[in-house]
PDB file of C-alpha atoms in Angstrom:
ATOM      1  CA  MET A1171      65.569  60.748 171.209  1.00  0.00           C
ATOM      2  CA  LYS A1172      62.494  60.279 172.156  1.00  0.00           C
ATOM      3  CA  ALA A1173      61.626  57.709 168.367  1.00  0.00           C
ATOM      4  CA  TRP A1174      65.133  56.985 168.366  1.00  0.00           C
ATOM      5  CA  ILE A1175      63.848  54.937 172.043  1.00  0.00           C
ATOM      6  CA  GLY A1176      60.558  54.611 170.917  1.00  0.00           C
ATOM      7  CA  ALA A1177      62.343  52.432 167.499  1.00  0.00           C
ATOM      8  CA  HIS A1178      64.514  50.340 170.351  1.00  0.00           C
ATOM      9  CA  ARG A1179      61.688  49.543 172.350  1.00  0.00           C
ATOM     10  CA  ARG A1180      59.577  47.844 169.017  1.00  0.00           C
ATOM     11  CA  TRP A1181      61.840  46.579 167.428  1.00  0.00           C
ATOM     12  CA  VAL A1182      62.557  44.679 170.989  1.00  0.00           C
ATOM     13  CA  LEU A1183      59.886  44.179 171.374  1.00  0.00           C
ATOM     14  CA  GLY A1184      59.050  42.621 167.514  1.00  0.00           C
ATOM     15  CA  GLY A1185      62.688  40.630 167.858  1.00  0.00           C
ATOM     16  CA  GLY A1186      61.515  39.196 171.599  1.00  0.00           C
ATOM     17  CA  ALA A1187      57.725  38.178 170.222  1.00  0.00           C
ATOM     18  CA  ALA A1188      59.257  36.214 167.365  1.00  0.00           C
ATOM     19  CA  VAL A1189      61.834  34.537 170.131  1.00  0.00           C
ATOM     20  CA  ALA A1190      59.037  33.093 171.301  1.00  0.00           C
ATOM     21  CA  ALA A1191      57.171  31.686 168.176  1.00  0.00           C
ATOM     22  CA  VAL A1192      60.202  29.784 167.585  1.00  0.00           C
ATOM     23  CA  ALA A1193      60.324  28.498 170.695  1.00  0.00           C
ATOM     24  CA  VAL A1194      56.991  27.206 171.462  1.00  0.00           C
ATOM     25  CA  VAL A1195      57.142  25.387 167.300  1.00  0.00           C
ATOM     26  CA  GLY A1196      61.089  24.191 168.342  1.00  0.00           C
ATOM     27  CA  VAL A1197      58.278  22.766 172.453  1.00  0.00           C
ATOM     28  CA  VAL A1198      55.451  20.983 169.164  1.00  0.00           C
ATOM     29  CA  VAL A1199      58.375  19.243 166.627  1.00  0.00           C
ATOM     30  CA  ALA A1200      60.549  18.086 170.452  1.00  0.00           C
ATOM     31  CA  THR A1201      56.680  16.560 171.630  1.00  0.00           C
ATOM     32  CA  THR A1202      55.091  15.237 167.975  1.00  0.00           C
ATOM     33  CA  GLY A1203      59.072  13.947 167.003  1.00  0.00           C
ATOM     34  CA  GLY A1204      58.815  15.671 164.100  1.00  0.00           C
ATOM     35  CA  SER A1205      56.195  13.583 162.135  1.00  0.00           C
ATOM     36  CA  GLY A1206      53.057  15.025 162.767  1.00  0.00           C
ATOM     37  CA  GLY A1207      51.638  13.462 165.299  1.00  0.00           C
ATOM     38  CA  GLY A1208      52.214   9.886 164.250  1.00  0.00           C
ATOM     39  CA  ARG A1209      50.092  10.016 161.229  1.00  0.00           C
ATOM     40  CA  SER A1210      51.675   8.565 158.162  1.00  0.00           C
ATOM     41  CA  ILE A1211      51.379   9.906 154.733  1.00  0.00           C
ATOM     42  CA  PRO A1212      48.743   8.832 152.849  1.00  0.00           C
ATOM     43  CA  PRO A1213      50.832   7.365 149.067  1.00  0.00           C
ATOM     44  CA  THR A1214      50.386   9.390 145.973  1.00  0.00           C
ATOM     45  CA  ARG A1215      47.328   9.335 143.404  1.00  0.00           C
ATOM     46  CA  ALA A1216      49.796   9.762 140.687  1.00  0.00           C
ATOM     47  CA  ARG A1217      49.780   6.240 138.282  1.00  0.00           C
ATOM     48  CA  ALA A1218      52.788   5.748 136.951  1.00  0.00           C
ATOM     49  CA  TYR A1219      53.086   5.332 133.955  1.00  0.00           C
ATOM     50  CA  THR A1220      55.793   2.415 131.309  1.00  0.00           C
ATOM     51  CA  GLU A1221      57.270   4.002 128.248  1.00  0.00           C
ATOM     52  CA  GLU A1222      54.968   2.264 126.104  1.00  0.00           C
ATOM     53  CA  GLN A1223      52.551   4.283 125.228  1.00  0.00           C
ATOM     54  CA  VAL A1224      49.107   3.238 123.791  1.00  0.00           C
ATOM     55  CA  CYS A1225      47.617   6.237 120.913  1.00  0.00           C
ATOM     56  CA  LEU A1226      43.930   6.602 119.032  1.00  0.00           C
ATOM     57  CA  LEU A1227      44.065   7.855 115.247  1.00  0.00           C
ATOM     58  CA  THR A1228      40.479   9.306 115.116  1.00  0.00           C
ATOM     59  CA  PRO A1229      38.255  11.039 112.453  1.00  0.00           C
ATOM     60  CA  GLU A1230      38.034  14.714 112.558  1.00  0.00           C
ATOM     61  CA  HIS A1231      35.540  15.336 116.283  1.00  0.00           C
ATOM     62  CA  GLY A1232      37.523  13.405 118.251  1.00  0.00           C
ATOM     63  CA  LEU A1233      36.815  11.458 121.417  1.00  0.00           C
ATOM     64  CA  ALA A1234      33.410  13.653 120.284  1.00  0.00           C
ATOM     65  CA  ASP A1235      32.615  11.084 117.504  1.00  0.00           C
ATOM     66  CA  ALA A1236      30.178   8.351 118.727  1.00  0.00           C
ATOM     67  CA  SER A1237      32.103   5.303 118.105  1.00  0.00           C
ATOM     68  CA  VAL A1238      35.137   6.910 119.483  1.00  0.00           C
ATOM     69  CA  GLY A1239      33.613   6.735 123.171  1.00  0.00           C
ATOM     70  CA  PRO A1240      33.725   2.753 124.525  1.00  0.00           C
ATOM     71  CA  VAL A1241      37.691   2.770 122.019  1.00  0.00           C
ATOM     72  CA  TRP A1242      38.774   4.752 124.364  1.00  0.00           C
ATOM     73  CA  ALA A1243      37.121   4.295 127.791  1.00  0.00           C
ATOM     74  CA  GLY A1244      38.532   0.431 127.023  1.00  0.00           C
ATOM     75  CA  MET A1245      42.254   2.118 126.282  1.00  0.00           C
ATOM     76  CA  GLN A1246      42.317   3.591 129.771  1.00  0.00           C
ATOM     77  CA  ASP A1247      40.909  -0.017 131.593  1.00  0.00           C
ATOM     78  CA  ALA A1248      43.542  -1.457 130.020  1.00  0.00           C
ATOM     79  CA  SER A1249      45.920   1.496 130.667  1.00  0.00           C
ATOM     80  CA  ALA A1250      45.034   1.807 134.225  1.00  0.00           C
ATOM     81  CA  LYS A1251      46.053  -2.822 134.272  1.00  0.00           C
ATOM     82  CA  THR A1252      49.361  -2.405 132.748  1.00  0.00           C
ATOM     83  CA  HIS A1253      50.050   1.217 133.041  1.00  0.00           C
ATOM     84  CA  ALA A1254      50.360   2.755 129.535  1.00  0.00           C
ATOM     85  CA  LYS A1255      49.912   6.125 128.979  1.00  0.00           C
ATOM     86  CA  VAL A1256      47.047   6.288 125.944  1.00  0.00           C
ATOM     87  CA  SER A1257      47.054   9.956 124.079  1.00  0.00           C
ATOM     88  CA  TYR A1258      45.338  10.444 121.387  1.00  0.00           C
ATOM     89  CA  LEU A1259      45.710  12.565 117.743  1.00  0.00           C
ATOM     90  CA  ALA A1260      42.440  13.735 115.549  1.00  0.00           C
ATOM     91  CA  VAL A1261      42.842  13.433 111.278  1.00  0.00           C
ATOM     92  CA  ALA A1262      41.799  17.532 110.909  1.00  0.00           C
ATOM     93  CA  GLY A1263      40.710  18.367 107.307  1.00  0.00           C
ATOM     94  CA  GLU A1264      39.399  15.439 104.523  1.00  0.00           C
ATOM     95  CA  GLN A1265      38.873  11.765 105.771  1.00  0.00           C
ATOM     96  CA  SER A1266      40.186  10.219 103.216  1.00  0.00           C
ATOM     97  CA  ALA A1267      44.078   7.674 103.822  1.00  0.00           C
ATOM     98  CA  GLY A1268      45.702  10.003 102.448  1.00  0.00           C
ATOM     99  CA  ASN A1269      44.809  12.845 104.325  1.00  0.00           C
ATOM    100  CA  ALA A1270      44.884  10.459 107.861  1.00  0.00           C
ATOM    101  CA  ALA A1271      48.167   8.951 106.504  1.00  0.00           C
ATOM    102  CA  PRO A1272      50.561  11.899 108.240  1.00  0.00           C
ATOM    103  CA  TYR A1273      48.729  11.213 111.069  1.00  0.00           C
ATOM    104  CA  LEU A1274      49.582   7.478 111.168  1.00  0.00           C
ATOM    105  CA  ALA A1275      53.302   8.481 110.716  1.00  0.00           C
ATOM    106  CA  SER A1276      52.829  11.509 113.421  1.00  0.00           C
ATOM    107  CA  LEU A1277      51.860   8.121 116.076  1.00  0.00           C
ATOM    108  CA  ALA A1278      54.383   5.824 114.785  1.00  0.00           C
ATOM    109  CA  GLY A1279      56.750   9.019 114.971  1.00  0.00           C
ATOM    110  CA  ARG A1280      56.194   9.799 118.474  1.00  0.00           C
ATOM    111  CA  LYS A1281      57.017   5.444 119.428  1.00  0.00           C
ATOM    112  CA  CYS A1282      52.954   4.018 120.223  1.00  0.00           C
ATOM    113  CA  THR A1283      54.106   0.203 121.097  1.00  0.00           C
ATOM    114  CA  VAL A1284      49.777   0.343 120.015  1.00  0.00           C
ATOM    115  CA  VAL A1285      48.162   2.782 118.072  1.00  0.00           C
ATOM    116  CA  LEU A1286      44.278   1.890 117.222  1.00  0.00           C
ATOM    117  CA  THR A1287      42.590   3.552 114.428  1.00  0.00           C
ATOM    118  CA  VAL A1288      38.456   4.325 114.646  1.00  0.00           C
ATOM    119  CA  GLY A1289      37.155   5.077 111.278  1.00  0.00           C
ATOM    120  CA  ALA A1290      37.879   5.055 107.442  1.00  0.00           C
ATOM    121  CA  ALA A1291      40.236   7.800 106.171  1.00  0.00           C
ATOM    122  CA  PRO A1292      42.298   6.365 110.277  1.00  0.00           C
ATOM    123  CA  GLU A1293      41.881   2.795 108.431  1.00  0.00           C
ATOM    124  CA  GLY A1294      42.518   3.767 105.448  1.00  0.00           C
ATOM    125  CA  ALA A1295      45.815   4.953 106.433  1.00  0.00           C
ATOM    126  CA  VAL A1296      47.363   1.627 108.461  1.00  0.00           C
ATOM    127  CA  ALA A1297      46.533  -0.115 105.214  1.00  0.00           C
ATOM    128  CA  LEU A1298      48.048   2.691 103.415  1.00  0.00           C
ATOM    129  CA  ASP A1299      50.720   2.834 105.449  1.00  0.00           C
ATOM    130  CA  GLY A1300      50.716   0.143 108.972  1.00  0.00           C
ATOM    131  CA  PRO A1301      53.732  -1.829 106.830  1.00  0.00           C
ATOM    132  CA  LYS A1302      56.235   0.714 106.759  1.00  0.00           C
ATOM    133  CA  PHE A1303      56.747   1.515 110.879  1.00  0.00           C
ATOM    134  CA  PRO A1304      56.855  -2.680 111.176  1.00  0.00           C
ATOM    135  CA  LYS A1305      57.839  -2.414 115.123  1.00  0.00           C
ATOM    136  CA  THR A1306      53.851  -0.889 115.684  1.00  0.00           C
ATOM    137  CA  ARG A1307      51.239  -2.734 116.530  1.00  0.00           C
ATOM    138  CA  PHE A1308      47.957  -1.270 114.208  1.00  0.00           C
ATOM    139  CA  LEU A1309      44.653  -2.047 116.362  1.00  0.00           C
ATOM    140  CA  VAL A1310      41.719  -1.733 113.574  1.00  0.00           C
ATOM    141  CA  VAL A1311      38.296  -1.006 115.154  1.00  0.00           C
ATOM    142  CA  GLU A1312      36.329  -1.868 111.866  1.00  0.00           C
ATOM    143  CA  GLY A1313      32.875  -0.624 112.231  1.00  0.00           C
ATOM    144  CA  ALA A1314      29.792  -2.339 109.140  1.00  0.00           C
ATOM    145  CA  GLY A1315      31.860  -1.152 105.405  1.00  0.00           C
ATOM    146  CA  GLY A1316      35.068  -1.440 106.778  1.00  0.00           C
ATOM    147  CA  LYS A1317      38.424  -1.818 104.996  1.00  0.00           C
ATOM    148  CA  LYS A1318      39.983  -5.739 105.473  1.00  0.00           C
ATOM    149  CA  SER A1319      42.952  -4.387 106.715  1.00  0.00           C
ATOM    150  CA  VAL A1320      46.156  -6.401 106.439  1.00  0.00           C
ATOM    151  CA  GLY A1321      49.728  -7.213 107.634  1.00  0.00           C
ATOM    152  CA  ALA A1322      51.828  -8.277 109.512  1.00  0.00           C
ATOM    153  CA  ASN A1323      51.420  -5.592 112.714  1.00  0.00           C
ATOM    154  CA  VAL A1324      47.943  -5.032 111.729  1.00  0.00           C
ATOM    155  CA  GLN A1325      44.900  -6.482 114.004  1.00  0.00           C
ATOM    156  CA  ALA A1326      41.107  -5.646 113.260  1.00  0.00           C
ATOM    157  CA  LEU A1327      38.663  -5.317 115.628  1.00  0.00           C
ATOM    158  CA  ALA A1328      34.822  -5.739 114.895  1.00  0.00           C
ATOM    159  CA  SER A1329      32.550  -3.122 116.369  1.00  0.00           C
ATOM    160  CA  THR A1330      29.561  -4.942 117.501  1.00  0.00           C
ATOM    161  CA  GLY A1331      28.529  -2.989 120.931  1.00  0.00           C
ATOM    162  CA  ASP A1332      29.459  -0.605 123.109  1.00  0.00           C
ATOM    163  CA  GLY A1333      30.662  -2.890 126.223  1.00  0.00           C
ATOM    164  CA  ASP A1334      31.461  -5.036 123.643  1.00  0.00           C
ATOM    165  CA  VAL A1335      33.749  -2.789 122.378  1.00  0.00           C
ATOM    166  CA  ARG A1336      35.486  -1.592 125.059  1.00  0.00           C
ATOM    167  CA  SER A1337      36.064  -5.148 125.927  1.00  0.00           C
ATOM    168  CA  LYS A1338      37.672  -6.632 123.596  1.00  0.00           C
ATOM    169  CA  VAL A1339      39.760  -3.699 123.255  1.00  0.00           C
ATOM    170  CA  ALA A1340      40.957  -3.932 126.522  1.00  0.00           C
ATOM    171  CA  SER A1341      41.755  -7.155 125.812  1.00  0.00           C
ATOM    172  CA  ALA A1342      43.771  -6.378 122.338  1.00  0.00           C
ATOM    173  CA  VAL A1343      46.162  -3.419 123.619  1.00  0.00           C
ATOM    174  CA  GLU A1344      47.341  -5.703 127.009  1.00  0.00           C
ATOM    175  CA  SER A1345      47.707  -8.263 124.743  1.00  0.00           C
ATOM    176  CA  ALA A1346      49.624  -6.613 121.613  1.00  0.00           C
ATOM    177  CA  LEU A1347      51.370  -4.880 124.969  1.00  0.00           C
ATOM    178  CA  GLN A1348      52.359  -7.927 126.256  1.00  0.00           C
ATOM    179  CA  GLY A1349      53.268  -9.335 122.746  1.00  0.00           C
TER     180      GLY A1349
END
């Protein structure tokens, strides 16, 4: 019997503590209006993207390739203004136009609005298969000795220096998304 009285007493005291806690919360909510004391919630830091995608086809080392850095930075600059999504894909294995072509087709198949290329193999893939994807705009960043890519949906960007490439890419991406 003593055990039952002790258990009953603990239950009553525990229940009383819970009722007191609920009452305190109720008083706090009532006095502050439930709005966090008049503070506003800061805007979200997440970027709302459009449906447009800007994709980059790179040589095997991807973003670690020195020639790719300024192009990627320009793409990000353009994304900050246009809210287009940016991504990249590196050509694995043999660095040839034939091997890069399926990677290019993959980007076009993902509905990339604009595809940029850096390096001889990706550039060669645009020369081979760019016309097969008339709804995709291709921006070919040409290095020294690069092939001239041609086509109604292909624009060549000559690379002359890091800062220059970044601004050229950002401007070209913004123009391609508008047109």
